[in-house]
XYZ file of C-alpha atoms in Angstrom:
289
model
C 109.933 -75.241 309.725
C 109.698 -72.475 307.004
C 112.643 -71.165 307.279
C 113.971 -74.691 306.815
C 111.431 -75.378 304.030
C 112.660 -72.287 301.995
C 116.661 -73.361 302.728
C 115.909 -76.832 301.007
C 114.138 -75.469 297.805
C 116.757 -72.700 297.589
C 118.900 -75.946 297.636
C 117.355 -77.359 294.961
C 117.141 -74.289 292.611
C 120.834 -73.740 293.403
C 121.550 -77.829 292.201
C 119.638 -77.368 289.121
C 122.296 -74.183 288.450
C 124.786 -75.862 288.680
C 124.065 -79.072 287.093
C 122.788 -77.424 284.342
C 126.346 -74.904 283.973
C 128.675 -78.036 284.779
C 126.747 -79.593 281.782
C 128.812 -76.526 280.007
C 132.299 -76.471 282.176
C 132.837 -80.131 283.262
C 131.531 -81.986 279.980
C 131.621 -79.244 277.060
C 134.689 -77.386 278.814
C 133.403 -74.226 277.935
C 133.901 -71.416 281.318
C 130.879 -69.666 280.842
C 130.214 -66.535 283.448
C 126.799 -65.438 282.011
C 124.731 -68.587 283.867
C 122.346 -66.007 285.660
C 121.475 -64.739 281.786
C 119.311 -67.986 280.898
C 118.172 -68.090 284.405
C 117.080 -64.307 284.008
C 115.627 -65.006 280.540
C 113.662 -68.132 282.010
C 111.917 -65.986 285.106
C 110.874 -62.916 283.274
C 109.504 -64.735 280.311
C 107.655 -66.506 282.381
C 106.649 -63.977 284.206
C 105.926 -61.565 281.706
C 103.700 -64.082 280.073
C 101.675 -64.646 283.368
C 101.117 -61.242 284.110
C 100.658 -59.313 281.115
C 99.222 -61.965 278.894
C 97.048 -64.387 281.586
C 99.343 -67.142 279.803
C 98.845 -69.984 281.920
C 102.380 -70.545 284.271
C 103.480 -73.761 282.496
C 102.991 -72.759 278.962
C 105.113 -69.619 280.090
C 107.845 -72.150 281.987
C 107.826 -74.046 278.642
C 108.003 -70.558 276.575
C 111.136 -69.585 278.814
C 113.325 -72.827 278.258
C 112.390 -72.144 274.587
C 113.875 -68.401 274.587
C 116.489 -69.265 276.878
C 117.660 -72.291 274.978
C 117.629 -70.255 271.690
C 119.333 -67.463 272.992
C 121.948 -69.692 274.577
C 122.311 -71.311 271.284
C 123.211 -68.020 269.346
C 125.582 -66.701 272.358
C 127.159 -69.951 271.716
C 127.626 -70.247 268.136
C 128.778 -66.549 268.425
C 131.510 -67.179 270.736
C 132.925 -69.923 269.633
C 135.533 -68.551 267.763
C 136.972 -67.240 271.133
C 139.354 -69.667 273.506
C 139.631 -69.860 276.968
C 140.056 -66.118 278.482
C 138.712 -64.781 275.999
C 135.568 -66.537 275.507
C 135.198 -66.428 279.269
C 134.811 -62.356 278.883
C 132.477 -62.456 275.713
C 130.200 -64.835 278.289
C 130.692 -61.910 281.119
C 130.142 -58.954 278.488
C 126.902 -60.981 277.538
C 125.897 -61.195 281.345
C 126.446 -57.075 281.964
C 124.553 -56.612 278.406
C 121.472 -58.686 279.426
C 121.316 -57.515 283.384
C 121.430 -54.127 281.450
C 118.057 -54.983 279.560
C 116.538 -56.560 282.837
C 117.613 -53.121 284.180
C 116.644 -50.056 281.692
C 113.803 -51.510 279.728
C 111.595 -50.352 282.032
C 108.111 -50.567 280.068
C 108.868 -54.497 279.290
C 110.843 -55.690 282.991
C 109.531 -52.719 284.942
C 113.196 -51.590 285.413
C 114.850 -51.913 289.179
C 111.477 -52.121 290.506
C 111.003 -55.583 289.073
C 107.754 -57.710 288.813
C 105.326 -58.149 291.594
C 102.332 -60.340 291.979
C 103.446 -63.517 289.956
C 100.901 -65.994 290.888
C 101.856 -69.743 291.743
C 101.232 -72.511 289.087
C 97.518 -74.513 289.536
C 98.043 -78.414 287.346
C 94.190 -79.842 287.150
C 92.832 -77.747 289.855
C 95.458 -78.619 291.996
C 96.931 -75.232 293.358
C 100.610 -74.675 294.594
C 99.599 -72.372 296.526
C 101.602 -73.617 299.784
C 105.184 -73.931 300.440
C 105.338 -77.394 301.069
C 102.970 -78.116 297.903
C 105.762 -75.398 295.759
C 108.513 -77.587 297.051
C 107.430 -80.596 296.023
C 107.176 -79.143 292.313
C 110.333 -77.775 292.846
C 111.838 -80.929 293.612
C 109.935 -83.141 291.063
C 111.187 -80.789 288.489
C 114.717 -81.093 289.618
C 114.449 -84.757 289.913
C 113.596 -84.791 286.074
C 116.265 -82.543 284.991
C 118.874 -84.040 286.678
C 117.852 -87.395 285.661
C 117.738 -86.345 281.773
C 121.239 -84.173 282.257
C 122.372 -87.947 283.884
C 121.179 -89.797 280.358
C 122.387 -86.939 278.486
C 125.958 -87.213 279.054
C 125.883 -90.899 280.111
C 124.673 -91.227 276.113
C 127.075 -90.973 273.023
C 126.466 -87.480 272.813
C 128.178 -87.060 276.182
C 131.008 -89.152 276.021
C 131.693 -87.020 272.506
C 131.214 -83.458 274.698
C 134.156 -85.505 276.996
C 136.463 -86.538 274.606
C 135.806 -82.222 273.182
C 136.839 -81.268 276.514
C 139.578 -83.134 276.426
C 141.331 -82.688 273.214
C 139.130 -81.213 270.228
C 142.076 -82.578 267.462
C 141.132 -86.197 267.563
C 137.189 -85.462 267.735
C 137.844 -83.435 264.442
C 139.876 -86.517 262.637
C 136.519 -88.405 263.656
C 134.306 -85.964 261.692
C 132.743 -84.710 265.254
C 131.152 -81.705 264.766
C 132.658 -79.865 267.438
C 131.301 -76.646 266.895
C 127.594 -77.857 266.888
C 128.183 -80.290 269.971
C 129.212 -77.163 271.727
C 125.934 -74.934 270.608
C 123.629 -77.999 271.858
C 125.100 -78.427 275.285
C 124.930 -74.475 275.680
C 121.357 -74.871 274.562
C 120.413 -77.868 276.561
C 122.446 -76.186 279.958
C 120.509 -72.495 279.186
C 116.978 -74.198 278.912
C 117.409 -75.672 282.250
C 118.528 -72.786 283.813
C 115.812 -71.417 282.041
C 113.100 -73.813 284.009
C 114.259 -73.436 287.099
C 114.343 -69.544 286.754
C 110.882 -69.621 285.658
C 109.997 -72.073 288.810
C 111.624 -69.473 291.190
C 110.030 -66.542 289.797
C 106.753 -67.921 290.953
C 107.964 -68.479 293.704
C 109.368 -66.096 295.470
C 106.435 -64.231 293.386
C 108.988 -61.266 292.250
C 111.830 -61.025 290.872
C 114.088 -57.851 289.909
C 117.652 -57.435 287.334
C 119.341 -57.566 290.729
C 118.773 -61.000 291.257
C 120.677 -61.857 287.615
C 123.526 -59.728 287.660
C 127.275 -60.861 287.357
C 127.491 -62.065 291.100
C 124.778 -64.523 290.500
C 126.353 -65.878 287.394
C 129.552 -66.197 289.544
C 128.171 -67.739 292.711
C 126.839 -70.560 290.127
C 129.817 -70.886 288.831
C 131.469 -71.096 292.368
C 129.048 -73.920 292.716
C 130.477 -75.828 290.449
C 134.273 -74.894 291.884
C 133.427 -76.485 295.105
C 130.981 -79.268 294.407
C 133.368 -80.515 291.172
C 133.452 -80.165 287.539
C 132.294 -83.021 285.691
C 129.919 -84.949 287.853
C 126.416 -82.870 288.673
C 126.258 -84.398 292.123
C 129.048 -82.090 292.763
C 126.598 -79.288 292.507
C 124.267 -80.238 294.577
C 126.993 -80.841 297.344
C 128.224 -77.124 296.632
C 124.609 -75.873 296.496
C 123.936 -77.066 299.903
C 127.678 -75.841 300.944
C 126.906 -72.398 299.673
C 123.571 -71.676 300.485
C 123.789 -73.474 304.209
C 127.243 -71.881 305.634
C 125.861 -67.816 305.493
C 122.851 -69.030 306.943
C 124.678 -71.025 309.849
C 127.052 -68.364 310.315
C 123.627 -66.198 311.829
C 123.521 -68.195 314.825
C 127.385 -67.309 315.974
C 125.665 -64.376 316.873
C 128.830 -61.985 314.918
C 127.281 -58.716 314.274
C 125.705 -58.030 310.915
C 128.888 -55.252 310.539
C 131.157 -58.425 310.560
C 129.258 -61.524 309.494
C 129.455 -60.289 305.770
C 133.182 -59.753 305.851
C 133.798 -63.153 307.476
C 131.134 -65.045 305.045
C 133.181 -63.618 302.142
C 136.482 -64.501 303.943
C 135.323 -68.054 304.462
C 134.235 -68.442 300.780
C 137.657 -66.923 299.826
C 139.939 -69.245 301.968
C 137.384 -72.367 301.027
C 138.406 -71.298 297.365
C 141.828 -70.947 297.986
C 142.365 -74.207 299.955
C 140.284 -76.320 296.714
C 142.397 -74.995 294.654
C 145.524 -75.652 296.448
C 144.648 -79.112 297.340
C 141.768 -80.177 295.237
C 141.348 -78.308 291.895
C 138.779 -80.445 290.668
C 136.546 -79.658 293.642
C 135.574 -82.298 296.290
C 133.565 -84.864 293.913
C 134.608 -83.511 290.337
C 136.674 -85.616 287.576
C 138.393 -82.222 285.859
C 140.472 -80.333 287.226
C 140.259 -76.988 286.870
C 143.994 -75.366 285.483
């Protein structure tokens, strides 16, 4: 029951990712491959604040979505001037930079060794101290993310970030903004990577650079791929997709030599075959070109 326990709150991290980057692909139409940065940013602050400072864990989750959301911000309004390709490598040169800090500052993130000992949150003397207990955070805190990401771009602001994706020209002869639209929806999709890194640093209780390096940032974006761009229940279909096929492929009984290979060749083919057949992923409203 565990096991199964820590599969569904992976789950839920992983739908939270996702939601949060499709808020930035599907609606904004920005290709960003530097998701695991704000994630990153959001579970070291937090856990820097924690255990260096005693800060109590939810002042430090709130502290992370503030960083992350700021930094995401800048990145944004930096990049901006770049188009398609090319903004998608200024997002991946960001992601090496930053898993670079995570890496080599070693008297701030401890370096590859990581952080150890980050205690679970305690709300009114009530600990979350148990796995069932931490999922039920978990969960609550997804529930309210996804629900404000659902108002967000069911609200004006979102059907402007659609009609952006779509064609920027006739925003423009509206007097939208685009530019700014763009920094807030970065913002709003790096703080809430942000909160759920900060939730998952405490706990799995450590976290190293490894664990925000350029493969996370593009298994989040294969997330979105699979689930579909443009709708966030998408994400939480390719959350559960992703994070439940490895595991299921351990009791073929393949050798551990050969279930990696045929994990990655499944992913591959399931990539291949979506974008053959369904571009826009199996729920999404945008295709991906």
């Amino acid at each position: 029951m565990a096991y199964l326990l820590h599969l569904l709150t992976l789950i839920v991290i992983y739908s939270v990712l996702g939601a949060s980057l499709n808020l930035m692909v599907g609606y904004a139409g920005l290709l960003s491959l530097a998701h695991a940065v704000f994630y990153g940013i959001g579970a070291y602050t937090s856990a820097l604040l924690v255990t260096k400072l005693g800060v109590n864990p939810f002042l430090g989750l709130g502290a992370a979505v503030t960083v992350a959301a700021l930094v995401a911000a800048l990145a944004a309004a930096l990049f901006l001037r770049f188009r398609d390709d090319y903004f998608i490598l200024a997002t991946m040169g960001l992601q090496i930079i930053t898993h670079g800090i995570f890496h080599n500052w070693v008297s701030l993130t401890n370096g590859p060794f990581g952080i150890y000992g980050i205690p679970r949150p305690t709300l009114a003397g009530l600990p979350f101290t148990s796995n069932w207990s931490y999922f039920g955070l978990t969960l609550l805190a997804a529930v309210v993310i996804l629900w404000a990401l659902h108002r967000l771009v069911e609200s004006p602001f979102g059907r402007t970030l659609r009609a952006i994706r779509d064609d920027e020209v006739p925003a423009l002869i509206l007097g939208k903004n685009v530019g700014l639209y763009k920094v807030l929806a970065s913002a709003a999709a790096g703080g809430m990577a942000a909160l759920i890194g900060g939730l998952y640093a405490h706990y799995i209780r450590y976290i190293g650079p490894d664990s925000f390096a350029l493969g996370e940032s593009i298994f989040i974006f294969t997330i979105v791929i699979i689930g579909g761009s443009g709708n966030w229940w998408g994400s939480i279909l390719g959350a559960a997709i992703l994070i439940l096929l490895p595991e299921g492929l351990r009791f073929v009984g393949l050798p551990s030599a050969v279930a990696g290979p045929v994990q990655q060749m499944i992913f591959g083919l399931l990539l291949m075959g979506l974008m053959l057949y369904r571009p826009q992923g199996f729920v999404g409203r945008y295709r991906f070109e």
